[in-house]
Tab-separated table of C-alpha atoms in Angstrom:
chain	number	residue	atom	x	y	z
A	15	UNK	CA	152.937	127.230	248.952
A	16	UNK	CA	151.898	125.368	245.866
A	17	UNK	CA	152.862	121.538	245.715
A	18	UNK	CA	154.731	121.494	242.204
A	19	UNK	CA	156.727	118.812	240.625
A	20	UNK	CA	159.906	120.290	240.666
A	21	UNK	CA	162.394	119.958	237.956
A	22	UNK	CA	165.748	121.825	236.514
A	23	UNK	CA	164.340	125.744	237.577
A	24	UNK	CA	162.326	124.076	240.421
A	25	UNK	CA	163.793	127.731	242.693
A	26	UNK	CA	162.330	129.585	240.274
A	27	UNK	CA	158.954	128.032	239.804
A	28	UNK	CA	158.567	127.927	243.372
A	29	UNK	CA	158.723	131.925	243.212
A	30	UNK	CA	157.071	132.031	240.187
A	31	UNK	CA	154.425	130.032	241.786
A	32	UNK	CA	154.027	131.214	245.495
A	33	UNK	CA	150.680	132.094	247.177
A	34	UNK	CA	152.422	135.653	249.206
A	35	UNK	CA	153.844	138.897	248.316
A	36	UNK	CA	157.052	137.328	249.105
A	37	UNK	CA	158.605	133.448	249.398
A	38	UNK	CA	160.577	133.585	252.409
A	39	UNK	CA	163.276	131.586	252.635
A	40	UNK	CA	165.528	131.170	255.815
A	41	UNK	CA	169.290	130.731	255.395
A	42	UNK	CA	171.234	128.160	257.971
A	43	UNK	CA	174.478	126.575	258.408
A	44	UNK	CA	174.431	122.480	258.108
A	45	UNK	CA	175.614	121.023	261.440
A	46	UNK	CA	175.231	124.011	263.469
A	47	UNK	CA	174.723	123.756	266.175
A	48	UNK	CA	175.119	120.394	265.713
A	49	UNK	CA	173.841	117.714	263.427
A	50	UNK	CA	170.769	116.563	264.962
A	51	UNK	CA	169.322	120.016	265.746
A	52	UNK	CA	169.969	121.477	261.920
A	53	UNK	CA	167.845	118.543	261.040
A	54	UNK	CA	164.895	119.614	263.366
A	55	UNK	CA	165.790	122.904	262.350
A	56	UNK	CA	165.216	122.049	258.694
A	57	UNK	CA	161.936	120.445	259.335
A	58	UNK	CA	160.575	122.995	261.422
A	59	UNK	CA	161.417	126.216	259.090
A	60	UNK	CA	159.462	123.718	256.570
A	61	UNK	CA	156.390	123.243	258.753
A	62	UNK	CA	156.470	127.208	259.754
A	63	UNK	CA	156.215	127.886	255.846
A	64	UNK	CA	159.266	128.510	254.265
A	65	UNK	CA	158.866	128.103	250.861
A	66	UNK	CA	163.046	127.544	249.954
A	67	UNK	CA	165.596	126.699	252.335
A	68	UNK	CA	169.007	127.582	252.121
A	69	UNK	CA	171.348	125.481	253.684
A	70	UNK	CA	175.359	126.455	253.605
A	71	UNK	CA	177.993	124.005	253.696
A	72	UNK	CA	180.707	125.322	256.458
A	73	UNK	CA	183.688	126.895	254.681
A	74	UNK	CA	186.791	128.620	256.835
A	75	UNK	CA	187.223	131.576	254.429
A	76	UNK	CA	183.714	132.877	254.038
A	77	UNK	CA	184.258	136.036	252.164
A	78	UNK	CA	180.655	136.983	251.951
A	79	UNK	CA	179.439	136.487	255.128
A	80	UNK	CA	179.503	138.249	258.160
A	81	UNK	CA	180.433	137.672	261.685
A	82	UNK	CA	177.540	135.456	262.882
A	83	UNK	CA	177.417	133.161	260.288
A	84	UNK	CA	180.938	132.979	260.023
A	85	UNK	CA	180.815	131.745	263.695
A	86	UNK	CA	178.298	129.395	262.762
A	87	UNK	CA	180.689	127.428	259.936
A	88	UNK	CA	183.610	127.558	262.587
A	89	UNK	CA	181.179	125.324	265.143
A	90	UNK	CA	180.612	123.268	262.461
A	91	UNK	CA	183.982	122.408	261.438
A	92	UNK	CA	184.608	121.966	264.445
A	93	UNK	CA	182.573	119.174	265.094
A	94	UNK	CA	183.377	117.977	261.601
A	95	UNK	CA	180.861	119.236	259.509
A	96	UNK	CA	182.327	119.014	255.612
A	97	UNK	CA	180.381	118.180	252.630
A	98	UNK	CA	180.127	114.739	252.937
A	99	UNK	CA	178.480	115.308	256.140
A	100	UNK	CA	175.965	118.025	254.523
A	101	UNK	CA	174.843	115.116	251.677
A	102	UNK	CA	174.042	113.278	254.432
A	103	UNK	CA	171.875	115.415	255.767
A	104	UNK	CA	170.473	116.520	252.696
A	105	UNK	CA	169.821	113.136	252.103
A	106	UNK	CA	167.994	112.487	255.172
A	107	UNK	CA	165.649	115.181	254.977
A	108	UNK	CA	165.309	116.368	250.982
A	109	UNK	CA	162.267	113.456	250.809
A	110	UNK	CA	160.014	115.193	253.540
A	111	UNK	CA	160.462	118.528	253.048
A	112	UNK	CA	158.179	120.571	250.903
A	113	UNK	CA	160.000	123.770	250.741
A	114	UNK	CA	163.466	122.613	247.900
A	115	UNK	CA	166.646	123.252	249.382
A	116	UNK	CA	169.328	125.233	247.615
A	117	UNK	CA	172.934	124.792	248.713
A	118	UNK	CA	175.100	127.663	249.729
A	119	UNK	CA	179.095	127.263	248.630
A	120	UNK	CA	181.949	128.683	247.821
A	121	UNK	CA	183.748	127.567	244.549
A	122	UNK	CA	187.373	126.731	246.345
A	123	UNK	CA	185.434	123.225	247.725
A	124	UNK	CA	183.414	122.651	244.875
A	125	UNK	CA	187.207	123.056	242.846
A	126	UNK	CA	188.652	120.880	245.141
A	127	UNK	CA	186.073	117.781	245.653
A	128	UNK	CA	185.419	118.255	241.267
A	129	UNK	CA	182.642	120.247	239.830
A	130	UNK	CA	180.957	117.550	237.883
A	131	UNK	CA	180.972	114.837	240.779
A	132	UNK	CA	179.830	117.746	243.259
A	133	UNK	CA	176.763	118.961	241.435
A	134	UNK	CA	176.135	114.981	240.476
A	135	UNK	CA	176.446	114.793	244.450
A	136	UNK	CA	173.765	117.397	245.714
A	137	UNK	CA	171.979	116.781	242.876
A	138	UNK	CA	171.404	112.952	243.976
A	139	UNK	CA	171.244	114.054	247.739
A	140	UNK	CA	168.041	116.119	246.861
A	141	UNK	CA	168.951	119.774	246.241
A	142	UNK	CA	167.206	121.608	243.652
A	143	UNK	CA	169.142	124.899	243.494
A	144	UNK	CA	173.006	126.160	243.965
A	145	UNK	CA	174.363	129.522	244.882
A	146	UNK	CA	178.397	129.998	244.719
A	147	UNK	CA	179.164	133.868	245.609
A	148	UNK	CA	182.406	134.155	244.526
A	149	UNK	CA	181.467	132.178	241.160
A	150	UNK	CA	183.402	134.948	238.000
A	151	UNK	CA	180.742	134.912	235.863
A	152	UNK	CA	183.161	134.165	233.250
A	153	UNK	CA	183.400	130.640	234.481
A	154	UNK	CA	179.749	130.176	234.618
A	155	UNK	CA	179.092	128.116	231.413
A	156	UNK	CA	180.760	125.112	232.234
A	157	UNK	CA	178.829	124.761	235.946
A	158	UNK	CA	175.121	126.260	234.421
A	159	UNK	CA	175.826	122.965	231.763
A	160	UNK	CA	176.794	120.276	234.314
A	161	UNK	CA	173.895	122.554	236.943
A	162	UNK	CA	171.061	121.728	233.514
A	163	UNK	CA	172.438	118.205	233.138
A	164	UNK	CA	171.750	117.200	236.733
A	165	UNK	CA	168.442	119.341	237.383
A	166	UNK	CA	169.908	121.605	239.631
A	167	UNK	CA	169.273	125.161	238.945
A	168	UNK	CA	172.311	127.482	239.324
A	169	UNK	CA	171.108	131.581	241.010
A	170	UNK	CA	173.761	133.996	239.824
A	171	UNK	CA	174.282	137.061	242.370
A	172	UNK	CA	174.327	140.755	240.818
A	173	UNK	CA	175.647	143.206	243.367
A	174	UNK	CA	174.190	146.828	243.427
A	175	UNK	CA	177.391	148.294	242.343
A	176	UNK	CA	177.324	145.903	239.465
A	177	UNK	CA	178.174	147.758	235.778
A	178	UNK	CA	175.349	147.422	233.191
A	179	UNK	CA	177.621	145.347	230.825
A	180	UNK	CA	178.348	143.411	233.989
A	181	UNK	CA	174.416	143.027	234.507
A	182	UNK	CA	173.756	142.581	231.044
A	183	UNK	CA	176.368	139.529	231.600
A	184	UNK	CA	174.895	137.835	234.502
A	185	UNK	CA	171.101	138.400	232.848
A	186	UNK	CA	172.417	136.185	229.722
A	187	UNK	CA	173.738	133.978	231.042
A	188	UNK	CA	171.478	133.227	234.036
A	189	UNK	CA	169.555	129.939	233.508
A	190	UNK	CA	166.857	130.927	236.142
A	191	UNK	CA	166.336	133.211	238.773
A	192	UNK	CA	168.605	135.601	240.299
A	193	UNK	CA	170.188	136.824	243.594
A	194	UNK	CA	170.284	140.816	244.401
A	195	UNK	CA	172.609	141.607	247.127
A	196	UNK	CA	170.879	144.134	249.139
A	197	UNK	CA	173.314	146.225	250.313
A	198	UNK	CA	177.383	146.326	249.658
A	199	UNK	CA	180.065	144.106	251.777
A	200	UNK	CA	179.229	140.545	253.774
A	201	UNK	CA	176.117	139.166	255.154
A	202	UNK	CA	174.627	140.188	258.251
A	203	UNK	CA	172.022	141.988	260.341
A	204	UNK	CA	171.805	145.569	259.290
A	205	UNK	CA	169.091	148.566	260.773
A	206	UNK	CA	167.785	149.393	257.364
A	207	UNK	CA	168.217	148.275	253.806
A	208	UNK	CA	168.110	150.665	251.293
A	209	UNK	CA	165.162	151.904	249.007
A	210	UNK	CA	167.165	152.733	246.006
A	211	UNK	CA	167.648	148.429	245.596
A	212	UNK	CA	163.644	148.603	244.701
A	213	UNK	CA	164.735	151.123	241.820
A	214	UNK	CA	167.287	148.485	241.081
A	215	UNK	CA	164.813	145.574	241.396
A	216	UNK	CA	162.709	147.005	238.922
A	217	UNK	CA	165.545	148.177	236.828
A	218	UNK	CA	166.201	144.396	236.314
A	219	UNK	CA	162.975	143.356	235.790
A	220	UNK	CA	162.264	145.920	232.928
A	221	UNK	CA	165.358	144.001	231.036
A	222	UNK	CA	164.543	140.538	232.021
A	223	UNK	CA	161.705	138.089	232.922
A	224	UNK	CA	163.553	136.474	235.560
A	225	UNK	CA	162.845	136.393	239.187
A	226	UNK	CA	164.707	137.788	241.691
A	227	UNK	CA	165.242	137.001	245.689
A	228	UNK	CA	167.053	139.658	247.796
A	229	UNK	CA	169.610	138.926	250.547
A	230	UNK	CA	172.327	140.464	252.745
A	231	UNK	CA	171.074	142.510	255.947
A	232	UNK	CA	167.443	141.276	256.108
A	233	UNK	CA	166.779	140.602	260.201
A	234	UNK	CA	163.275	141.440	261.178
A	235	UNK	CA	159.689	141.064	260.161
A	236	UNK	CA	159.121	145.194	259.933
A	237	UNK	CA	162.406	144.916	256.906
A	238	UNK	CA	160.558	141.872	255.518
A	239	UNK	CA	157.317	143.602	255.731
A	240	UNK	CA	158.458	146.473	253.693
A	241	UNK	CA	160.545	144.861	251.395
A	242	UNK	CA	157.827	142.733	249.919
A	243	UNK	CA	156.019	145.403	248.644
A	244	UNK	CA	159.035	145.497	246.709
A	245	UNK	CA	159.698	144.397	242.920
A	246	UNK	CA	161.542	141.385	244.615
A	247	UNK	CA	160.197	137.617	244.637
A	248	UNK	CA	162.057	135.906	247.531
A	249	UNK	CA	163.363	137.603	250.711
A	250	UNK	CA	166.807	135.363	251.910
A	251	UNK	CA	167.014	135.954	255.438
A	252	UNK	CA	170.119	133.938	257.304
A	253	UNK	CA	171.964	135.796	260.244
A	254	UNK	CA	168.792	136.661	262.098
A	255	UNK	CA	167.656	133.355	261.980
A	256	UNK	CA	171.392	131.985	262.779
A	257	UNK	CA	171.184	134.362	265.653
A	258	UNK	CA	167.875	133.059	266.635
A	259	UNK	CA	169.732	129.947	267.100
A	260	UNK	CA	172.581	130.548	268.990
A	261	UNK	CA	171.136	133.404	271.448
A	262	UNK	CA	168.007	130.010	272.364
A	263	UNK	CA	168.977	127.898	275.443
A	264	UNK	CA	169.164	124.672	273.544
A	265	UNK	CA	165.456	123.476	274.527
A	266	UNK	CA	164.043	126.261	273.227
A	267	UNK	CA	165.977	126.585	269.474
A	268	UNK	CA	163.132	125.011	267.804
A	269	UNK	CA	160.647	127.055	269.953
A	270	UNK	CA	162.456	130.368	269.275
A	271	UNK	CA	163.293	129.843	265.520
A	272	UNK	CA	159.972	128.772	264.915
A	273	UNK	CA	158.277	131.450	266.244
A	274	UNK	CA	160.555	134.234	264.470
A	275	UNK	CA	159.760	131.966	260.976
A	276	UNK	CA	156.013	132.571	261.316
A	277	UNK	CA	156.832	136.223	262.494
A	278	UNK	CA	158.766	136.665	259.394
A	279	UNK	CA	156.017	133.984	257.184
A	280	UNK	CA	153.342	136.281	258.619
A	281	UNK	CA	154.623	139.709	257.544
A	282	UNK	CA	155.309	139.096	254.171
A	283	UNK	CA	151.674	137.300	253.824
């Protein structure tokens, strides 16, 4: 990838700016399996060529996401992995990484801990970008302000069964690029992801300028492969390489995930 000075819509200039079809960019849990590893795990998805890294804080009612990440946040907690815990790690790694990281939350923490001192948080801990799934884009304006005022740049989801006022909605208001949900229900590994979200993909793109990554069900380098011949920017891939994890004997994690990364890295090339 290009070495950019990132600022407020550093996500989207890293798509705008990357040198594949596709930027990849791995989703993992903080702290799983524990804290050390996620931090080798963050620097070696870096060094295998992610281009954005999505890192989730732990949350124990993970609407969105499917069995094997939801596994993931319970280890986590477990071992008492909250967000205090994440800025730490953010702000141990954020200064060596090349690929920006974008946090993964739900809004019922963000609510709880206060959405100005959050975003002030992750914002000073290094991250560039923030998704929040269950986010109403009716309450958007208040977090894309605080999002602009800290630098961080806020990715707004549109679901494939989303309306076209709805769409029309989350394209206004969007303050960078966006996240298409590939296929209906949680995250997780699926056999195939449908063609008609490339109709939809360039659908979006013939009303906006904004670029788009696609998530939910990506889990191999053939789906990758195909998918960046796509109208889509950024390919979010997080249970396979969660699964990666936790199926490794744990002196092999880096090995394994590594080697899956440039599997993935190399197909969408």
């Amino acid at each position: 990838m290009n070495y950019i000075q990132l600022n407020m819509n550093a996500i989207s200039e890293v798509l705008r700016t990357k040198n594949s079809k596709c930027a990849l960019i791995p989703f993992i849990t903080a702290g799983y399996p524990n804290v050390e590893t996620s931090i080798e795990v963050l620097y070696a998805l870096d060094k295998k060529g992610a281009d954005i890294i999505e890192l989730g804080i732990p949350y124990s009612d993970a609407l969105a996401d499917g069995p094997v990440i939801q596994e993931s946040s319970k280890i986590a907690l477990e071992q008492g992995i909250y967000i205090d815990q994440v800025l730490d790690i953010l702000k141990s790694v954020s200064p060596k990484l090349h690929a920006p990281i974008v946090i993964f939350t739900y809004y019922n923490p963000i609510l709880a801990r206060g959405i100005k001192k959050f975003i002030q948080e992750i914002s000073y801990s290094g991250a560039k970008g923030l998704i929040i799934p269950d986010l109403p884009v009716e309450e958007t304006d208040y977090v894309i302000e605080l999002c602009n005022t800290f630098e961080v740049e806020l990715i707004l989801f549109i679901a494939p069964t989303s309306s076209e006022s709805r769409m029309a909605s989350i394209l206004s208001k969007s303050p960078g690029c966006l996240y298409l949900v590939s296929s209906c229900g949680v995250t997780g590994m699926r056999q195939q992801i449908e063609s008609t979200i490339d109709d939809l993909a360039s659908r979006i793109k013939q009303k906006t300028n904004k670029l788009i990554m696609l998530g939910f069900g990506i889990s191999s380098a053939d789906q990758a492969s195909k998918i960046s011949s796509w109208d889509i920017d950024g390919i979010v891939v997080g249970s396979a390489f969660i699964k990666t994890i936790s199926s490794a004997p744990e002196d092999k994690i880096i090995d394994n995930l590594s080697e899956f990364c440039n599997e993935i890295r190399l197909a969408i090339d």
